[in-house]
Amino acid sequence: MMYGEWPVTEQQQHAPTPGLENLLSEERRFSPPPDLATHANATSDLYAWANADRPAFWAEQARQVLTWDKPFTQSLDWSNAPFATWFADGELNAAYNAVDRHVEAGHGDRVAIHFEGEPGDTRTLTYADLQREVSRAANALTALGVSTGDRVAVYLPMIPEAVITMLACARIGAPHSVVFGGFSAEALYSRILDAEAKVVVTADGGFRRGAAAALKPAVDEALDKGPTTVNHVLVVRRTGQDTAWTPGRDVWWHEVVDTASDQHTPVPVNAEHPLFILYTSGTTGKPKGILHTTGGYLTQAAFTHLNVFDLKPETDVYWCTADVGWITGHSYVTYGPLVNGATQVIYEGTPDTPDRGRWWSIIDKYKVSILYTAPTAIRSCMKWGEQWPDAHDLSSLRVLGSVGEPINPEAWMWYHRTIGGERAPIVDTWWQTETGAIMISPLPGGTTTKPGSAQVPLPGIAADVIDDETVSVPNGSGGYLVLTEPWPSMLRGIWGDPDRYVDTYWSRFKGIYFAGDGAKKDEDGDIWLLGRVDDVMNVSGHRLSTTEIESALVSHEWVAEAAVVGATDETTGQAVVAFVILRGDATGASLPADEVAAQLRAHVAKVIGPIAKPRQILVVPELPKTRSGKIMRRLLRDVAEHRVVGDATTLADSSVMDLIAAGLATPKA
Ligand code: PRX
């Protein structure tokens, strides 16, 4: 990892539009709305309570937000650090907590999911409906040979079956591994292999940008790559498109799930039983299978969902725009909201189909009161113009959330004014796949917010900003963001690789969790996130590894060497820019540079997925390297961001940067 480069990330902060500096300065403050200040779920005394005894605080939350089959008697066990257990002698079932207990409490008629398909079809699932659907799916998975402990891969569009499948797995204690539908067959294959999945749940396709996009062919291609542990592929018919079929292996959802019994008894599991694996990019080419277990994860997902969004389950309509392929979709679509008995919207498609007002029409139609989305989406909507939101009644909105990347103050202000009507507080929530749930965020009824800052660790969470010597930096200074105490929804490890878990997160600073983000403390001690300090990029809130994309590029026969950097991008936060050296004898060496770039972009899409396609690929004669052979990405980032190239004196050959500058005629893709 290139820790030494951290100040570079300050450039990743978006510069405000000239003239707005004053408006957007750190002095700008927004007090909580008076009604929230008096009626919010979370009050400021939560901080003191949690600080007095963190494990006791979380134990009390675990009792309040969850129903336990067997009550736990212990809270945190940190004696085998950094391997934690929480509530370890307790037993519970995640699906029972998310569904059945609400029906038992008399809320069976409450809407759990308002589904809106991209073509405009809709489906409403009450908690009683969900109980029947999840039970049927659990019976069907069992009939397909899935037992407690077996892994199930899920490769689905954003349709109710995605949530139903996750809960059906949880119901039988089979950890799910959801793979985002935008990942390629190859990426899916490596995840199926790593988790040794027994069944893959997929769909013929889904609707995106006004058309049916196929999904099942990628599963077929993945399973053709070599032997796997997969016995069955369970296929939802969503689009009705023609689908190749492998008899004996493939089964239709409507044939085996819809006909299964709707009675099923949830399997109580130990609090530390694996709930899911979710793969995320790290600093090496191989994605990490982040492991989350049941009791601690659900406690923090539900606690944060209740308090950070001030959820009132009887009256709110909540909408998180994330796909279940990401951690936000796990914690704040499937688990947090349903464990809290919320009513939520799930939307299948893109925000600009059939037009750029689609999101605002959904908010108007369902009277959404809590919206949780990513800065990249806010910036796109900002670019499209206020006429789209202005054409709809958004007065139902009362809390707005942001997640996935730093929100630039300008986007924050637009969200506040144009979407929130200057009424709805914004909660800028910092967390990660690894943290499982929100860690740093304002509380909507108690925190005076500042545009662009996630501000304060939640009650029960201990975070700090430290320097290279592990010393806490003074207010007004920057450094590395760390978490100094264990928390209930922390990852329990990396699937099959305990050493990598210790190395990646707990070795840089002894006994302290290193998040990989740069941050600064302002004069009040509030935390401002500055972006990643390692080789991880954040493109449209999606996490991508520079090394993984470099490996994809060099796997193409034309490429001799590749270096990838994340360059600041107005809309996507960062964009992937690749520098490649071609083999002298490769066909590509005699082709025009834009043709080479197009072919290599397509190759990256095939190996990883379309989300990883470089915005720009530059064919260069050399790469800047230190005498020890390390690529100096800092200099390449200067080139990609059109800056004067910084200090190049440590290069083995200082003329390399001139060579690169001379060859920069490649057009943008
Ligand atoms: O760099 C931080 C950024 O997203 C990273 C985690 O990515 P992922 O595991 O994909 O989870 C994204 C959704 C939780 C972090 O290391 N990040 C996330 N939220 C914020 C953020 N950066 C700044 N501000 C945030 N609110």
Tab-separated table of N, CA and C in Angstrom, residues 42-93:
chain	number	residue	atom	x	y	z
A	42	ALA	N	-33.380	9.367	18.548
A	42	ALA	CA	-32.099	9.425	19.264
A	42	ALA	C	-31.928	10.761	19.958
A	43	THR	N	-31.520	10.712	21.187
A	43	THR	CA	-31.245	11.946	21.919
A	43	THR	C	-29.749	12.004	22.229
A	44	SER	N	-29.267	13.189	22.554
A	44	SER	CA	-27.818	13.337	22.709
A	44	SER	C	-27.277	12.584	23.928
A	45	ASP	N	-28.152	12.220	24.881
A	45	ASP	CA	-27.608	11.491	26.045
A	45	ASP	C	-27.188	10.059	25.684
A	46	LEU	N	-27.527	9.613	24.444
A	46	LEU	CA	-27.045	8.292	24.005
A	46	LEU	C	-25.521	8.235	24.008
A	47	TYR	N	-24.882	9.371	23.666
A	47	TYR	CA	-23.416	9.383	23.601
A	47	TYR	C	-22.807	9.083	24.970
A	48	ALA	N	-23.329	9.759	25.973
A	48	ALA	CA	-22.766	9.586	27.319
A	48	ALA	C	-23.022	8.164	27.827
A	49	TRP	N	-24.230	7.686	27.588
A	49	TRP	CA	-24.585	6.327	28.002
A	49	TRP	C	-23.608	5.320	27.364
A	50	ALA	N	-23.413	5.461	26.038
A	50	ALA	CA	-22.538	4.526	25.330
A	50	ALA	C	-21.096	4.645	25.810
A	51	ASN	N	-20.644	5.875	26.029
A	51	ASN	CA	-19.256	6.071	26.462
A	51	ASN	C	-18.992	5.464	27.825
A	52	ALA	N	-20.005	5.463	28.659
A	52	ALA	CA	-19.824	4.954	30.023
A	52	ALA	C	-19.497	3.460	30.003
A	53	ASP	N	-20.126	2.699	29.104
A	53	ASP	CA	-19.868	1.260	29.025
A	53	ASP	C	-20.358	0.755	27.666
A	54	ARG	N	-19.431	0.766	26.694
A	54	ARG	CA	-19.808	0.412	25.321
A	54	ARG	C	-20.464	-0.973	25.197
A	55	PRO	N	-19.816	-2.042	25.711
A	55	PRO	CA	-20.437	-3.366	25.558
A	55	PRO	C	-21.827	-3.440	26.193
A	56	ALA	N	-22.001	-2.765	27.331
A	56	ALA	CA	-23.315	-2.793	27.988
A	56	ALA	C	-24.329	-2.025	27.153
A	57	PHE	N	-23.896	-0.920	26.573
A	57	PHE	CA	-24.774	-0.125	25.712
A	57	PHE	C	-25.266	-0.973	24.531
A	58	TRP	N	-24.315	-1.667	23.883
A	58	TRP	CA	-24.700	-2.455	22.705
A	58	TRP	C	-25.553	-3.661	23.103
A	59	ALA	N	-25.277	-4.220	24.269
A	59	ALA	CA	-26.106	-5.346	24.725
A	59	ALA	C	-27.551	-4.890	24.892
A	60	GLU	N	-27.722	-3.692	25.438
A	60	GLU	CA	-29.076	-3.170	25.625
A	60	GLU	C	-29.744	-2.927	24.263
A	61	GLN	N	-28.975	-2.393	23.298
A	61	GLN	CA	-29.538	-2.190	21.947
A	61	GLN	C	-29.930	-3.532	21.337
A	62	ALA	N	-29.063	-4.549	21.519
A	62	ALA	CA	-29.333	-5.873	20.943
A	62	ALA	C	-30.630	-6.442	21.494
A	63	ARG	N	-30.909	-6.168	22.771
A	63	ARG	CA	-32.166	-6.647	23.374
A	63	ARG	C	-33.349	-5.844	22.846
A	64	GLN	N	-33.130	-4.538	22.637
A	64	GLN	CA	-34.253	-3.691	22.207
A	64	GLN	C	-34.648	-3.910	20.754
A	65	VAL	N	-33.666	-4.026	19.862
A	65	VAL	CA	-34.023	-4.062	18.432
A	65	VAL	C	-34.258	-5.474	17.903
A	66	LEU	N	-33.855	-6.507	18.653
A	66	LEU	CA	-33.984	-7.875	18.136
A	66	LEU	C	-34.781	-8.760	19.094
A	67	THR	N	-35.331	-9.833	18.526
A	67	THR	CA	-35.977	-10.861	19.337
A	67	THR	C	-35.062	-12.088	19.316
A	68	TRP	N	-34.696	-12.542	20.497
A	68	TRP	CA	-33.736	-13.647	20.618
A	68	TRP	C	-34.463	-14.946	20.969
A	69	ASP	N	-34.096	-16.033	20.300
A	69	ASP	CA	-34.634	-17.342	20.681
A	69	ASP	C	-34.016	-17.790	21.991
A	70	LYS	N	-32.725	-17.500	22.109
A	70	LYS	CA	-32.043	-17.799	23.368
A	70	LYS	C	-31.297	-16.527	23.766
A	71	PRO	N	-31.671	-15.918	24.891
A	71	PRO	CA	-31.012	-14.659	25.278
A	71	PRO	C	-29.514	-14.866	25.510
A	72	PHE	N	-28.729	-13.868	25.168
A	72	PHE	CA	-27.279	-13.959	25.394
A	72	PHE	C	-26.977	-13.504	26.813
A	73	THR	N	-25.836	-13.960	27.319
A	73	THR	CA	-25.429	-13.511	28.652
A	73	THR	C	-24.136	-12.702	28.577
A	74	GLN	N	-23.472	-12.720	27.398
A	74	GLN	CA	-22.244	-11.934	27.297
A	74	GLN	C	-22.342	-10.986	26.109
A	75	SER	N	-21.659	-9.849	26.199
A	75	SER	CA	-21.709	-8.871	25.105
A	75	SER	C	-20.482	-9.053	24.218
A	76	LEU	N	-19.468	-8.204	24.373
A	76	LEU	CA	-18.259	-8.311	23.549
A	76	LEU	C	-17.255	-9.270	24.175
A	77	ASP	N	-16.642	-10.125	23.336
A	77	ASP	CA	-15.451	-10.864	23.762
A	77	ASP	C	-14.318	-10.474	22.820
A	78	TRP	N	-13.346	-9.776	23.353
A	78	TRP	CA	-12.239	-9.231	22.550
A	78	TRP	C	-10.923	-9.885	22.971
A	79	SER	N	-11.046	-11.037	23.713
A	79	SER	CA	-9.835	-11.653	24.250
A	79	SER	C	-8.960	-12.249	23.145
A	80	ASN	N	-9.569	-12.520	21.986
A	80	ASN	CA	-8.802	-13.087	20.880
A	80	ASN	C	-8.636	-12.047	19.770
A	81	ALA	N	-8.470	-10.773	20.147
A	81	ALA	CA	-8.386	-9.671	19.179
A	81	ALA	C	-7.334	-9.965	18.102
A	82	PRO	N	-7.561	-9.567	16.836
A	82	PRO	CA	-8.701	-8.775	16.352
A	82	PRO	C	-9.911	-9.618	15.921
A	83	PHE	N	-10.022	-10.829	16.469
A	83	PHE	CA	-11.208	-11.636	16.170
A	83	PHE	C	-12.202	-11.431	17.313
A	84	ALA	N	-13.315	-10.755	17.000
A	84	ALA	CA	-14.284	-10.399	18.046
A	84	ALA	C	-15.476	-11.339	18.006
A	85	THR	N	-16.115	-11.512	19.157
A	85	THR	CA	-17.463	-12.084	19.149
A	85	THR	C	-18.363	-11.143	19.949
A	86	TRP	N	-19.620	-11.091	19.537
A	86	TRP	CA	-20.621	-10.285	20.234
A	86	TRP	C	-21.822	-11.172	20.526
A	87	PHE	N	-22.303	-11.128	21.735
A	87	PHE	CA	-23.531	-11.818	22.144
A	87	PHE	C	-23.433	-13.331	21.842
A	88	ALA	N	-22.237	-13.884	22.008
A	88	ALA	CA	-21.887	-15.175	21.411
A	88	ALA	C	-22.696	-16.366	21.898
A	89	ASP	N	-23.285	-16.302	23.094
A	89	ASP	CA	-24.062	-17.471	23.517
A	89	ASP	C	-25.560	-17.300	23.239
A	90	GLY	N	-25.917	-16.249	22.510
A	90	GLY	CA	-27.327	-16.047	22.155
A	90	GLY	C	-27.680	-16.757	20.856
A	91	GLU	N	-28.967	-16.980	20.658
A	91	GLU	CA	-29.440	-17.578	19.393
A	91	GLU	C	-30.620	-16.783	18.864
A	92	LEU	N	-30.678	-16.679	17.545
A	92	LEU	CA	-31.758	-15.923	16.896
A	92	LEU	C	-31.831	-16.307	15.426
A	93	ASN	N	-32.863	-15.827	14.747
A	93	ASN	CA	-32.925	-16.007	13.305
A	93	ASN	C	-33.191	-14.651	12.657
